[in-house]
PDB file of C-alpha atoms in Angstrom:
ATOM      1  CA  UNK A   1      27.428  30.610  15.750  1.00  0.00           C
ATOM      2  CA  UNK A   2      29.339  33.688  17.318  1.00  0.00           C
ATOM      3  CA  UNK A   3      32.922  33.488  16.427  1.00  0.00           C
ATOM      4  CA  UNK A   4      35.332  33.652  19.048  1.00  0.00           C
ATOM      5  CA  UNK A   5      37.030  37.201  19.704  1.00  0.00           C
ATOM      6  CA  UNK A   6      39.693  38.225  21.884  1.00  0.00           C
ATOM      7  CA  UNK A   7      37.678  40.695  24.073  1.00  0.00           C
ATOM      8  CA  UNK A   8      34.355  41.400  25.844  1.00  0.00           C
ATOM      9  CA  UNK A   9      33.281  44.326  27.759  1.00  0.00           C
ATOM     10  CA  UNK A  10      32.059  43.410  30.806  1.00  0.00           C
ATOM     11  CA  UNK A  11      30.872  45.867  33.764  1.00  0.00           C
ATOM     12  CA  UNK A  12      32.951  48.925  32.661  1.00  0.00           C
ATOM     13  CA  UNK A  13      36.435  46.755  31.487  1.00  0.00           C
ATOM     14  CA  UNK A  14      37.580  44.525  28.973  1.00  0.00           C
ATOM     15  CA  UNK A  15      37.973  41.080  29.767  1.00  0.00           C
ATOM     16  CA  UNK A  16      39.276  37.858  27.823  1.00  0.00           C
ATOM     17  CA  UNK A  17      36.275  36.303  25.995  1.00  0.00           C
ATOM     18  CA  UNK A  18      36.739  33.007  27.962  1.00  0.00           C
ATOM     19  CA  UNK A  19      36.849  35.064  31.076  1.00  0.00           C
ATOM     20  CA  UNK A  20      33.427  36.742  30.534  1.00  0.00           C
ATOM     21  CA  UNK A  21      31.543  34.567  32.505  1.00  0.00           C
ATOM     22  CA  UNK A  22      28.159  34.719  35.089  1.00  0.00           C
ATOM     23  CA  UNK A  23      26.925  32.742  38.037  1.00  0.00           C
ATOM     24  CA  UNK A  24      24.541  30.136  37.102  1.00  0.00           C
ATOM     25  CA  UNK A  25      22.119  31.553  39.792  1.00  0.00           C
ATOM     26  CA  UNK A  26      22.210  34.816  37.610  1.00  0.00           C
ATOM     27  CA  UNK A  27      18.454  36.102  37.962  1.00  0.00           C
ATOM     28  CA  UNK A  28      18.071  36.728  34.107  1.00  0.00           C
ATOM     29  CA  UNK A  29      18.720  33.020  33.540  1.00  0.00           C
ATOM     30  CA  UNK A  30      16.104  32.052  35.486  1.00  0.00           C
ATOM     31  CA  UNK A  31      13.302  34.852  34.514  1.00  0.00           C
ATOM     32  CA  UNK A  32      14.428  36.383  31.289  1.00  0.00           C
ATOM     33  CA  UNK A  33      14.468  39.970  32.511  1.00  0.00           C
ATOM     34  CA  UNK A  34      17.193  41.886  30.381  1.00  0.00           C
ATOM     35  CA  UNK A  35      17.378  43.901  27.239  1.00  0.00           C
ATOM     36  CA  UNK A  36      19.735  43.442  24.415  1.00  0.00           C
ATOM     37  CA  UNK A  37      20.792  45.094  21.196  1.00  0.00           C
ATOM     38  CA  UNK A  38      21.783  43.938  18.015  1.00  0.00           C
ATOM     39  CA  UNK A  39      23.851  46.374  15.658  1.00  0.00           C
ATOM     40  CA  UNK A  40      26.298  46.172  12.694  1.00  0.00           C
ATOM     41  CA  UNK A  41      29.465  47.906  11.952  1.00  0.00           C
ATOM     42  CA  UNK A  42      30.490  47.814   8.481  1.00  0.00           C
ATOM     43  CA  UNK A  43      33.833  48.545   6.929  1.00  0.00           C
ATOM     44  CA  UNK A  44      33.118  51.716   4.259  1.00  0.00           C
ATOM     45  CA  UNK A  45      34.470  52.492   0.990  1.00  0.00           C
ATOM     46  CA  UNK A  46      37.205  54.874   2.315  1.00  0.00           C
ATOM     47  CA  UNK A  47      38.680  52.130   4.305  1.00  0.00           C
ATOM     48  CA  UNK A  48      37.460  53.281   7.520  1.00  0.00           C
ATOM     49  CA  UNK A  49      35.005  51.587   9.438  1.00  0.00           C
ATOM     50  CA  UNK A  50      31.425  52.728  10.694  1.00  0.00           C
ATOM     51  CA  UNK A  51      28.604  51.437  13.208  1.00  0.00           C
ATOM     52  CA  UNK A  52      25.654  52.040  11.582  1.00  0.00           C
ATOM     53  CA  UNK A  53      23.086  53.859  13.726  1.00  0.00           C
ATOM     54  CA  UNK A  54      25.011  53.368  17.082  1.00  0.00           C
ATOM     55  CA  UNK A  55      23.465  56.040  18.781  1.00  0.00           C
ATOM     56  CA  UNK A  56      19.565  55.251  18.177  1.00  0.00           C
ATOM     57  CA  UNK A  57      20.408  51.837  19.006  1.00  0.00           C
ATOM     58  CA  UNK A  58      21.982  52.822  22.397  1.00  0.00           C
ATOM     59  CA  UNK A  59      18.688  54.566  23.157  1.00  0.00           C
ATOM     60  CA  UNK A  60      16.247  51.997  22.271  1.00  0.00           C
ATOM     61  CA  UNK A  61      18.699  49.704  24.629  1.00  0.00           C
ATOM     62  CA  UNK A  62      18.323  52.411  27.372  1.00  0.00           C
ATOM     63  CA  UNK A  63      14.231  52.779  26.387  1.00  0.00           C
ATOM     64  CA  UNK A  64      13.819  48.949  27.072  1.00  0.00           C
ATOM     65  CA  UNK A  65      15.779  48.825  30.120  1.00  0.00           C
ATOM     66  CA  UNK A  66      13.500  51.600  31.563  1.00  0.00           C
ATOM     67  CA  UNK A  67      10.280  50.103  30.367  1.00  0.00           C
ATOM     68  CA  UNK A  68      11.824  46.770  32.408  1.00  0.00           C
ATOM     69  CA  UNK A  69      12.215  48.682  35.553  1.00  0.00           C
ATOM     70  CA  UNK A  70      16.201  48.563  35.034  1.00  0.00           C
ATOM     71  CA  UNK A  71      18.417  51.410  35.743  1.00  0.00           C
ATOM     72  CA  UNK A  72      21.720  50.810  33.646  1.00  0.00           C
ATOM     73  CA  UNK A  73      24.844  51.662  35.544  1.00  0.00           C
ATOM     74  CA  UNK A  74      26.433  53.422  32.730  1.00  0.00           C
ATOM     75  CA  UNK A  75      25.618  56.547  30.781  1.00  0.00           C
ATOM     76  CA  UNK A  76      24.467  56.524  26.961  1.00  0.00           C
ATOM     77  CA  UNK A  77      27.820  58.177  26.213  1.00  0.00           C
ATOM     78  CA  UNK A  78      29.601  55.453  27.949  1.00  0.00           C
ATOM     79  CA  UNK A  79      27.984  52.844  25.991  1.00  0.00           C
ATOM     80  CA  UNK A  80      28.510  54.247  22.719  1.00  0.00           C
ATOM     81  CA  UNK A  81      32.163  54.499  23.462  1.00  0.00           C
ATOM     82  CA  UNK A  82      32.545  50.950  24.882  1.00  0.00           C
ATOM     83  CA  UNK A  83      31.258  49.810  21.898  1.00  0.00           C
ATOM     84  CA  UNK A  84      33.819  51.203  19.645  1.00  0.00           C
ATOM     85  CA  UNK A  85      36.406  50.252  22.319  1.00  0.00           C
ATOM     86  CA  UNK A  86      35.400  46.748  22.166  1.00  0.00           C
ATOM     87  CA  UNK A  87      35.448  46.837  18.227  1.00  0.00           C
ATOM     88  CA  UNK A  88      38.963  47.964  18.460  1.00  0.00           C
ATOM     89  CA  UNK A  89      40.460  45.604  20.818  1.00  0.00           C
ATOM     90  CA  UNK A  90      39.021  42.700  18.852  1.00  0.00           C
ATOM     91  CA  UNK A  91      40.342  44.440  15.636  1.00  0.00           C
ATOM     92  CA  UNK A  92      37.358  44.010  13.793  1.00  0.00           C
ATOM     93  CA  UNK A  93      36.559  46.397  10.400  1.00  0.00           C
ATOM     94  CA  UNK A  94      33.152  45.071  10.403  1.00  0.00           C
ATOM     95  CA  UNK A  95      30.919  42.647  12.456  1.00  0.00           C
ATOM     96  CA  UNK A  96      28.129  42.538  14.665  1.00  0.00           C
ATOM     97  CA  UNK A  97      27.847  44.019  18.176  1.00  0.00           C
ATOM     98  CA  UNK A  98      25.217  42.351  21.188  1.00  0.00           C
ATOM     99  CA  UNK A  99      24.955  44.611  24.240  1.00  0.00           C
ATOM    100  CA  UNK A 100      23.210  42.933  27.004  1.00  0.00           C
ATOM    101  CA  UNK A 101      22.061  44.291  30.315  1.00  0.00           C
ATOM    102  CA  UNK A 102      20.712  41.557  32.970  1.00  0.00           C
ATOM    103  CA  UNK A 103      20.126  41.523  36.739  1.00  0.00           C
ATOM    104  CA  UNK A 104      23.079  39.503  38.361  1.00  0.00           C
ATOM    105  CA  UNK A 105      22.840  36.787  40.910  1.00  0.00           C
ATOM    106  CA  UNK A 106      21.865  37.545  44.192  1.00  0.00           C
ATOM    107  CA  UNK A 107      18.080  37.435  45.816  1.00  0.00           C
ATOM    108  CA  UNK A 108      16.085  34.491  44.089  1.00  0.00           C
ATOM    109  CA  UNK A 109      12.548  34.617  43.453  1.00  0.00           C
ATOM    110  CA  UNK A 110      10.510  36.189  41.021  1.00  0.00           C
ATOM    111  CA  UNK A 111      11.216  39.962  42.288  1.00  0.00           C
ATOM    112  CA  UNK A 112      14.882  40.828  41.390  1.00  0.00           C
ATOM    113  CA  UNK A 113      15.241  42.910  44.932  1.00  0.00           C
ATOM    114  CA  UNK A 114      18.500  44.657  44.915  1.00  0.00           C
ATOM    115  CA  UNK A 115      20.383  41.978  42.473  1.00  0.00           C
ATOM    116  CA  UNK A 116      23.114  44.182  40.334  1.00  0.00           C
ATOM    117  CA  UNK A 117      22.459  45.339  37.043  1.00  0.00           C
ATOM    118  CA  UNK A 118      25.448  44.160  34.566  1.00  0.00           C
ATOM    119  CA  UNK A 119      26.377  45.042  31.207  1.00  0.00           C
ATOM    120  CA  UNK A 120      27.756  43.156  28.716  1.00  0.00           C
ATOM    121  CA  UNK A 121      28.975  43.996  24.986  1.00  0.00           C
ATOM    122  CA  UNK A 122      30.217  41.079  22.838  1.00  0.00           C
ATOM    123  CA  UNK A 123      31.356  41.708  19.080  1.00  0.00           C
ATOM    124  CA  UNK A 124      32.129  39.370  16.302  1.00  0.00           C
ATOM    125  CA  UNK A 125      32.419  38.795  12.607  1.00  0.00           C
ATOM    126  CA  UNK A 126      28.983  38.040  11.200  1.00  0.00           C
ATOM    127  CA  UNK A 127      27.775  37.493   7.710  1.00  0.00           C
ATOM    128  CA  UNK A 128      24.021  36.959   6.274  1.00  0.00           C
ATOM    129  CA  UNK A 129      21.915  35.716   9.322  1.00  0.00           C
ATOM    130  CA  UNK A 130      19.867  33.849   6.877  1.00  0.00           C
ATOM    131  CA  UNK A 131      22.189  32.665   4.710  1.00  0.00           C
ATOM    132  CA  UNK A 132      24.615  33.467   1.701  1.00  0.00           C
ATOM    133  CA  UNK A 133      22.100  33.259  -1.166  1.00  0.00           C
ATOM    134  CA  UNK A 134      19.313  35.076   0.708  1.00  0.00           C
ATOM    135  CA  UNK A 135      20.090  38.687   0.061  1.00  0.00           C
ATOM    136  CA  UNK A 136      19.774  37.647  -3.611  1.00  0.00           C
ATOM    137  CA  UNK A 137      17.743  34.769  -3.979  1.00  0.00           C
ATOM    138  CA  UNK A 138      15.510  35.240  -1.149  1.00  0.00           C
ATOM    139  CA  UNK A 139      13.830  32.764   1.412  1.00  0.00           C
ATOM    140  CA  UNK A 140      10.813  30.629   2.505  1.00  0.00           C
ATOM    141  CA  UNK A 141       8.726  31.463   5.241  1.00  0.00           C
ATOM    142  CA  UNK A 142       6.473  29.736   7.247  1.00  0.00           C
ATOM    143  CA  UNK A 143       3.370  31.182   9.388  1.00  0.00           C
ATOM    144  CA  UNK A 144       3.745  30.169  12.525  1.00  0.00           C
ATOM    145  CA  UNK A 145       1.227  28.735  15.105  1.00  0.00           C
ATOM    146  CA  UNK A 146       2.659  30.690  17.490  1.00  0.00           C
ATOM    147  CA  UNK A 147       0.992  34.158  17.683  1.00  0.00           C
ATOM    148  CA  UNK A 148       2.811  37.369  18.464  1.00  0.00           C
ATOM    149  CA  UNK A 149       2.719  38.908  21.944  1.00  0.00           C
ATOM    150  CA  UNK A 150      -0.035  41.073  22.991  1.00  0.00           C
ATOM    151  CA  UNK A 151       0.915  44.831  23.751  1.00  0.00           C
ATOM    152  CA  UNK A 152      -0.258  44.424  27.347  1.00  0.00           C
ATOM    153  CA  UNK A 153       0.824  40.788  28.282  1.00  0.00           C
ATOM    154  CA  UNK A 154       4.686  41.591  27.042  1.00  0.00           C
ATOM    155  CA  UNK A 155       6.395  45.025  26.697  1.00  0.00           C
ATOM    156  CA  UNK A 156       6.414  44.660  22.939  1.00  0.00           C
ATOM    157  CA  UNK A 157       8.456  48.091  22.701  1.00  0.00           C
ATOM    158  CA  UNK A 158      11.264  46.502  24.620  1.00  0.00           C
ATOM    159  CA  UNK A 159      13.884  44.587  23.058  1.00  0.00           C
ATOM    160  CA  UNK A 160      13.705  42.045  26.216  1.00  0.00           C
ATOM    161  CA  UNK A 161      15.323  38.977  26.646  1.00  0.00           C
ATOM    162  CA  UNK A 162      12.339  36.919  27.769  1.00  0.00           C
ATOM    163  CA  UNK A 163      10.460  38.372  24.623  1.00  0.00           C
ATOM    164  CA  UNK A 164      12.327  35.792  22.390  1.00  0.00           C
ATOM    165  CA  UNK A 165      11.320  32.618  23.907  1.00  0.00           C
ATOM    166  CA  UNK A 166       8.078  33.362  21.273  1.00  0.00           C
ATOM    167  CA  UNK A 167      10.612  33.955  18.505  1.00  0.00           C
ATOM    168  CA  UNK A 168      12.778  30.577  19.170  1.00  0.00           C
ATOM    169  CA  UNK A 169       9.504  28.787  19.289  1.00  0.00           C
ATOM    170  CA  UNK A 170       8.120  30.132  16.141  1.00  0.00           C
ATOM    171  CA  UNK A 171      11.951  30.020  14.465  1.00  0.00           C
ATOM    172  CA  UNK A 172      12.579  26.527  15.639  1.00  0.00           C
ATOM    173  CA  UNK A 173       9.274  25.203  14.112  1.00  0.00           C
ATOM    174  CA  UNK A 174       9.732  26.487  10.628  1.00  0.00           C
ATOM    175  CA  UNK A 175      12.872  25.312  10.412  1.00  0.00           C
ATOM    176  CA  UNK A 176      11.890  21.722  11.936  1.00  0.00           C
ATOM    177  CA  UNK A 177       9.105  22.255   9.023  1.00  0.00           C
ATOM    178  CA  UNK A 178      11.659  22.964   6.185  1.00  0.00           C
ATOM    179  CA  UNK A 179      11.231  26.811   5.922  1.00  0.00           C
ATOM    180  CA  UNK A 180      14.303  29.590   6.870  1.00  0.00           C
ATOM    181  CA  UNK A 181      12.037  31.785   8.742  1.00  0.00           C
ATOM    182  CA  UNK A 182       8.450  32.068  10.383  1.00  0.00           C
ATOM    183  CA  UNK A 183       6.039  35.341   9.869  1.00  0.00           C
ATOM    184  CA  UNK A 184       3.919  35.532  13.326  1.00  0.00           C
ATOM    185  CA  UNK A 185       0.647  36.893  13.086  1.00  0.00           C
ATOM    186  CA  UNK A 186      -0.971  39.263  15.658  1.00  0.00           C
ATOM    187  CA  UNK A 187      -3.663  38.089  18.275  1.00  0.00           C
ATOM    188  CA  UNK A 188      -6.196  39.458  15.910  1.00  0.00           C
ATOM    189  CA  UNK A 189      -4.733  37.730  12.788  1.00  0.00           C
ATOM    190  CA  UNK A 190      -2.959  39.900  11.140  1.00  0.00           C
ATOM    191  CA  UNK A 191       0.764  39.784  10.264  1.00  0.00           C
ATOM    192  CA  UNK A 192       2.916  41.038  12.815  1.00  0.00           C
ATOM    193  CA  UNK A 193       6.584  40.614  12.281  1.00  0.00           C
ATOM    194  CA  UNK A 194       9.161  37.888  11.577  1.00  0.00           C
ATOM    195  CA  UNK A 195      11.033  35.997  14.336  1.00  0.00           C
ATOM    196  CA  UNK A 196      13.528  38.575  14.509  1.00  0.00           C
ATOM    197  CA  UNK A 197      12.748  40.790  11.358  1.00  0.00           C
ATOM    198  CA  UNK A 198      10.162  43.456  10.686  1.00  0.00           C
ATOM    199  CA  UNK A 199       8.222  42.664   7.053  1.00  0.00           C
ATOM    200  CA  UNK A 200       6.927  44.690   4.248  1.00  0.00           C
ATOM    201  CA  UNK A 201       5.180  43.873   0.940  1.00  0.00           C
ATOM    202  CA  UNK A 202       4.781  45.285  -2.229  1.00  0.00           C
ATOM    203  CA  UNK A 203       1.606  45.640  -4.660  1.00  0.00           C
ATOM    204  CA  UNK A 204       1.046  47.639  -7.343  1.00  0.00           C
ATOM    205  CA  UNK A 205       4.196  49.802  -6.476  1.00  0.00           C
ATOM    206  CA  UNK A 206       3.116  50.851  -3.040  1.00  0.00           C
ATOM    207  CA  UNK A 207       5.196  49.081  -0.038  1.00  0.00           C
ATOM    208  CA  UNK A 208       3.224  48.435   2.476  1.00  0.00           C
ATOM    209  CA  UNK A 209       4.684  47.444   6.447  1.00  0.00           C
ATOM    210  CA  UNK A 210       2.748  46.762   9.621  1.00  0.00           C
ATOM    211  CA  UNK A 211       2.353  49.240  11.869  1.00  0.00           C
ATOM    212  CA  UNK A 212       4.041  49.990  15.079  1.00  0.00           C
ATOM    213  CA  UNK A 213       1.556  48.269  17.417  1.00  0.00           C
ATOM    214  CA  UNK A 214       2.599  45.088  18.793  1.00  0.00           C
ATOM    215  CA  UNK A 215       5.976  45.087  16.970  1.00  0.00           C
ATOM    216  CA  UNK A 216       9.423  45.982  17.746  1.00  0.00           C
ATOM    217  CA  UNK A 217      10.574  49.617  15.888  1.00  0.00           C
ATOM    218  CA  UNK A 218      13.163  48.459  14.321  1.00  0.00           C
ATOM    219  CA  UNK A 219      16.261  50.703  13.578  1.00  0.00           C
ATOM    220  CA  UNK A 220      16.659  49.078   9.908  1.00  0.00           C
ATOM    221  CA  UNK A 221      13.213  49.139   9.267  1.00  0.00           C
ATOM    222  CA  UNK A 222      12.847  52.845   9.749  1.00  0.00           C
ATOM    223  CA  UNK A 223      15.906  53.444   7.590  1.00  0.00           C
ATOM    224  CA  UNK A 224      14.130  51.787   4.919  1.00  0.00           C
ATOM    225  CA  UNK A 225      11.050  53.393   5.192  1.00  0.00           C
ATOM    226  CA  UNK A 226      13.295  56.960   5.025  1.00  0.00           C
ATOM    227  CA  UNK A 227      15.403  55.526   2.240  1.00  0.00           C
ATOM    228  CA  UNK A 228      12.173  54.196   0.069  1.00  0.00           C
ATOM    229  CA  UNK A 229      10.427  57.752   0.533  1.00  0.00           C
ATOM    230  CA  UNK A 230      13.558  59.292  -0.256  1.00  0.00           C
ATOM    231  CA  UNK A 231      13.868  57.137  -3.718  1.00  0.00           C
ATOM    232  CA  UNK A 232      10.226  58.065  -4.273  1.00  0.00           C
ATOM    233  CA  UNK A 233       8.013  55.307  -3.260  1.00  0.00           C
ATOM    234  CA  UNK A 234       5.168  55.477  -1.671  1.00  0.00           C
ATOM    235  CA  UNK A 235       5.278  53.616   1.838  1.00  0.00           C
ATOM    236  CA  UNK A 236       2.120  52.956   3.929  1.00  0.00           C
ATOM    237  CA  UNK A 237       2.112  51.474   7.491  1.00  0.00           C
ATOM    238  CA  UNK A 238      -0.905  49.517   8.061  1.00  0.00           C
ATOM    239  CA  UNK A 239      -2.126  46.051   8.959  1.00  0.00           C
ATOM    240  CA  UNK A 240      -2.604  43.454   6.507  1.00  0.00           C
ATOM    241  CA  UNK A 241      -3.574  39.840   6.466  1.00  0.00           C
ATOM    242  CA  UNK A 242      -1.585  36.459   5.715  1.00  0.00           C
ATOM    243  CA  UNK A 243      -3.767  36.589   2.217  1.00  0.00           C
ATOM    244  CA  UNK A 244      -2.414  39.630   1.288  1.00  0.00           C
ATOM    245  CA  UNK A 245       1.287  38.653   1.687  1.00  0.00           C
ATOM    246  CA  UNK A 246       0.592  35.480  -0.624  1.00  0.00           C
ATOM    247  CA  UNK A 247      -0.594  37.659  -3.387  1.00  0.00           C
ATOM    248  CA  UNK A 248       2.354  40.372  -2.713  1.00  0.00           C
ATOM    249  CA  UNK A 249       4.599  41.145  -6.040  1.00  0.00           C
ATOM    250  CA  UNK A 250       7.323  41.363  -3.520  1.00  0.00           C
ATOM    251  CA  UNK A 251       8.056  40.861   0.229  1.00  0.00           C
ATOM    252  CA  UNK A 252      10.616  41.397   2.246  1.00  0.00           C
ATOM    253  CA  UNK A 253      12.323  41.237   5.764  1.00  0.00           C
ATOM    254  CA  UNK A 254      14.321  43.875   7.776  1.00  0.00           C
ATOM    255  CA  UNK A 255      16.827  43.799  10.524  1.00  0.00           C
ATOM    256  CA  UNK A 256      20.049  44.446  11.776  1.00  0.00           C
ATOM    257  CA  UNK A 257      20.823  41.034  11.599  1.00  0.00           C
ATOM    258  CA  UNK A 258      18.758  40.162   8.178  1.00  0.00           C
ATOM    259  CA  UNK A 259      19.760  43.658   6.927  1.00  0.00           C
ATOM    260  CA  UNK A 260      17.064  43.143   3.669  1.00  0.00           C
ATOM    261  CA  UNK A 261      16.279  39.710   2.886  1.00  0.00           C
ATOM    262  CA  UNK A 262      13.621  39.273   0.423  1.00  0.00           C
ATOM    263  CA  UNK A 263      10.740  36.470   0.478  1.00  0.00           C
ATOM    264  CA  UNK A 264      10.388  34.210  -2.269  1.00  0.00           C
ATOM    265  CA  UNK A 265       7.788  31.884  -0.920  1.00  0.00           C
ATOM    266  CA  UNK A 266       5.333  32.071   2.004  1.00  0.00           C
ATOM    267  CA  UNK A 267       3.353  28.877   3.056  1.00  0.00           C
ATOM    268  CA  UNK A 268       4.453  27.236   0.082  1.00  0.00           C
ATOM    269  CA  UNK A 269       2.879  29.908  -2.297  1.00  0.00           C
ATOM    270  CA  UNK A 270       5.382  31.812  -4.437  1.00  0.00           C
ATOM    271  CA  UNK A 271       5.727  35.464  -3.859  1.00  0.00           C
ATOM    272  CA  UNK A 272       6.320  37.423  -7.450  1.00  0.00           C
ATOM    273  CA  UNK A 273       8.760  35.880  -9.535  1.00  0.00           C
ATOM    274  CA  UNK A 274       9.821  33.485  -6.616  1.00  0.00           C
ATOM    275  CA  UNK A 275      13.156  35.847  -6.478  1.00  0.00           C
ATOM    276  CA  UNK A 276      14.416  39.571  -5.243  1.00  0.00           C
ATOM    277  CA  UNK A 277      12.159  41.859  -6.738  1.00  0.00           C
ATOM    278  CA  UNK A 278      12.899  45.466  -8.406  1.00  0.00           C
ATOM    279  CA  UNK A 279      12.042  47.088  -5.118  1.00  0.00           C
ATOM    280  CA  UNK A 280      13.873  44.908  -2.865  1.00  0.00           C
ATOM    281  CA  UNK A 281      16.755  45.073  -5.100  1.00  0.00           C
ATOM    282  CA  UNK A 282      16.812  48.759  -5.313  1.00  0.00           C
ATOM    283  CA  UNK A 283      16.410  49.386  -1.995  1.00  0.00           C
ATOM    284  CA  UNK A 284      18.901  46.734  -0.916  1.00  0.00           C
ATOM    285  CA  UNK A 285      21.653  48.511  -3.417  1.00  0.00           C
ATOM    286  CA  UNK A 286      21.019  51.964  -1.987  1.00  0.00           C
ATOM    287  CA  UNK A 287      20.831  50.583   1.812  1.00  0.00           C
ATOM    288  CA  UNK A 288      24.574  48.909   1.311  1.00  0.00           C
ATOM    289  CA  UNK A 289      25.615  52.394  -0.335  1.00  0.00           C
ATOM    290  CA  UNK A 290      24.333  53.896   3.088  1.00  0.00           C
ATOM    291  CA  UNK A 291      25.908  51.443   5.304  1.00  0.00           C
ATOM    292  CA  UNK A 292      29.469  51.757   3.618  1.00  0.00           C
ATOM    293  CA  UNK A 293      29.156  55.665   3.442  1.00  0.00           C
ATOM    294  CA  UNK A 294      28.488  56.103  -0.152  1.00  0.00           C
ATOM    295  CA  UNK A 295      25.688  58.774   0.139  1.00  0.00           C
ATOM    296  CA  UNK A 296      26.255  61.782   2.226  1.00  0.00           C
ATOM    297  CA  UNK A 297      22.697  62.134   2.667  1.00  0.00           C
ATOM    298  CA  UNK A 298      22.677  59.514   5.634  1.00  0.00           C
ATOM    299  CA  UNK A 299      26.245  60.132   6.785  1.00  0.00           C
ATOM    300  CA  UNK A 300      24.644  60.910  10.580  1.00  0.00           C
ATOM    301  CA  UNK A 301      23.975  57.457  10.770  1.00  0.00           C
ATOM    302  CA  UNK A 302      27.357  56.233  10.985  1.00  0.00           C
ATOM    303  CA  UNK A 303      29.821  56.608  13.559  1.00  0.00           C
ATOM    304  CA  UNK A 304      33.052  55.972  12.520  1.00  0.00           C
ATOM    305  CA  UNK A 305      36.186  54.359  13.714  1.00  0.00           C
ATOM    306  CA  UNK A 306      39.578  53.055  12.795  1.00  0.00           C
ATOM    307  CA  UNK A 307      41.364  49.866  13.938  1.00  0.00           C
TER     308      UNK A 307
END
């Protein structure tokens, strides 16, 4: 649950949290055409704060909007500055950032017509997405009965609002069955991703992750691949089946919210030793050094600000 902050940036200006409202006939509320991002800011070791991969997230937001045929009425630079402005206004040294682009009220019906494109940016404190113990002990996952989107049914390279109905159904099913998260398969039966995370497995010292076919190009995924290769690991992007997940020595999710969360069990089968394995722990350690500004090699991934 989002913890209430003071301000939300809405269509070019900061407004009070409780005043950031829309009409019930807002087009996106009915038809799901919208784009969003999930971004994190971290307090760094030198006392400053930094947004992790801000420019890349904003670039993906604009790419998503373009794919969906939406023209954002601000520049990328304006959105980047607005994100920093909102963090400062809420006095957040670290936290979660949610930019949202949506179709406003006006014409109803499937075609959005000339309805205005609106933009909001909210920020709030947020800890471990899958629970405080998840980063250390790992989580339990269930293969979903819901299939991930086919590339020509939904625009899978867009972080589109409507795409996440699929995620909500999968996550709700998994939680109702006593699991922490869902793993979704693609339309050919190969492992795709989690409800809001990319997935990796480790076998014989080789790290594998699903290729960018029907899945979203996660920025944390990209960061972990680069980080792992720089650490000397072999990382292969190739499809793998559910039974490959079962016999993996390690498995983990990556994502802005999930960060790097180990998987200890899949469909009642223990993965590896049933806890975070050595590869996941090493990558976690190095990832958190990066976001806290402790590795100068990746300084270009950080946009610093001070409250």
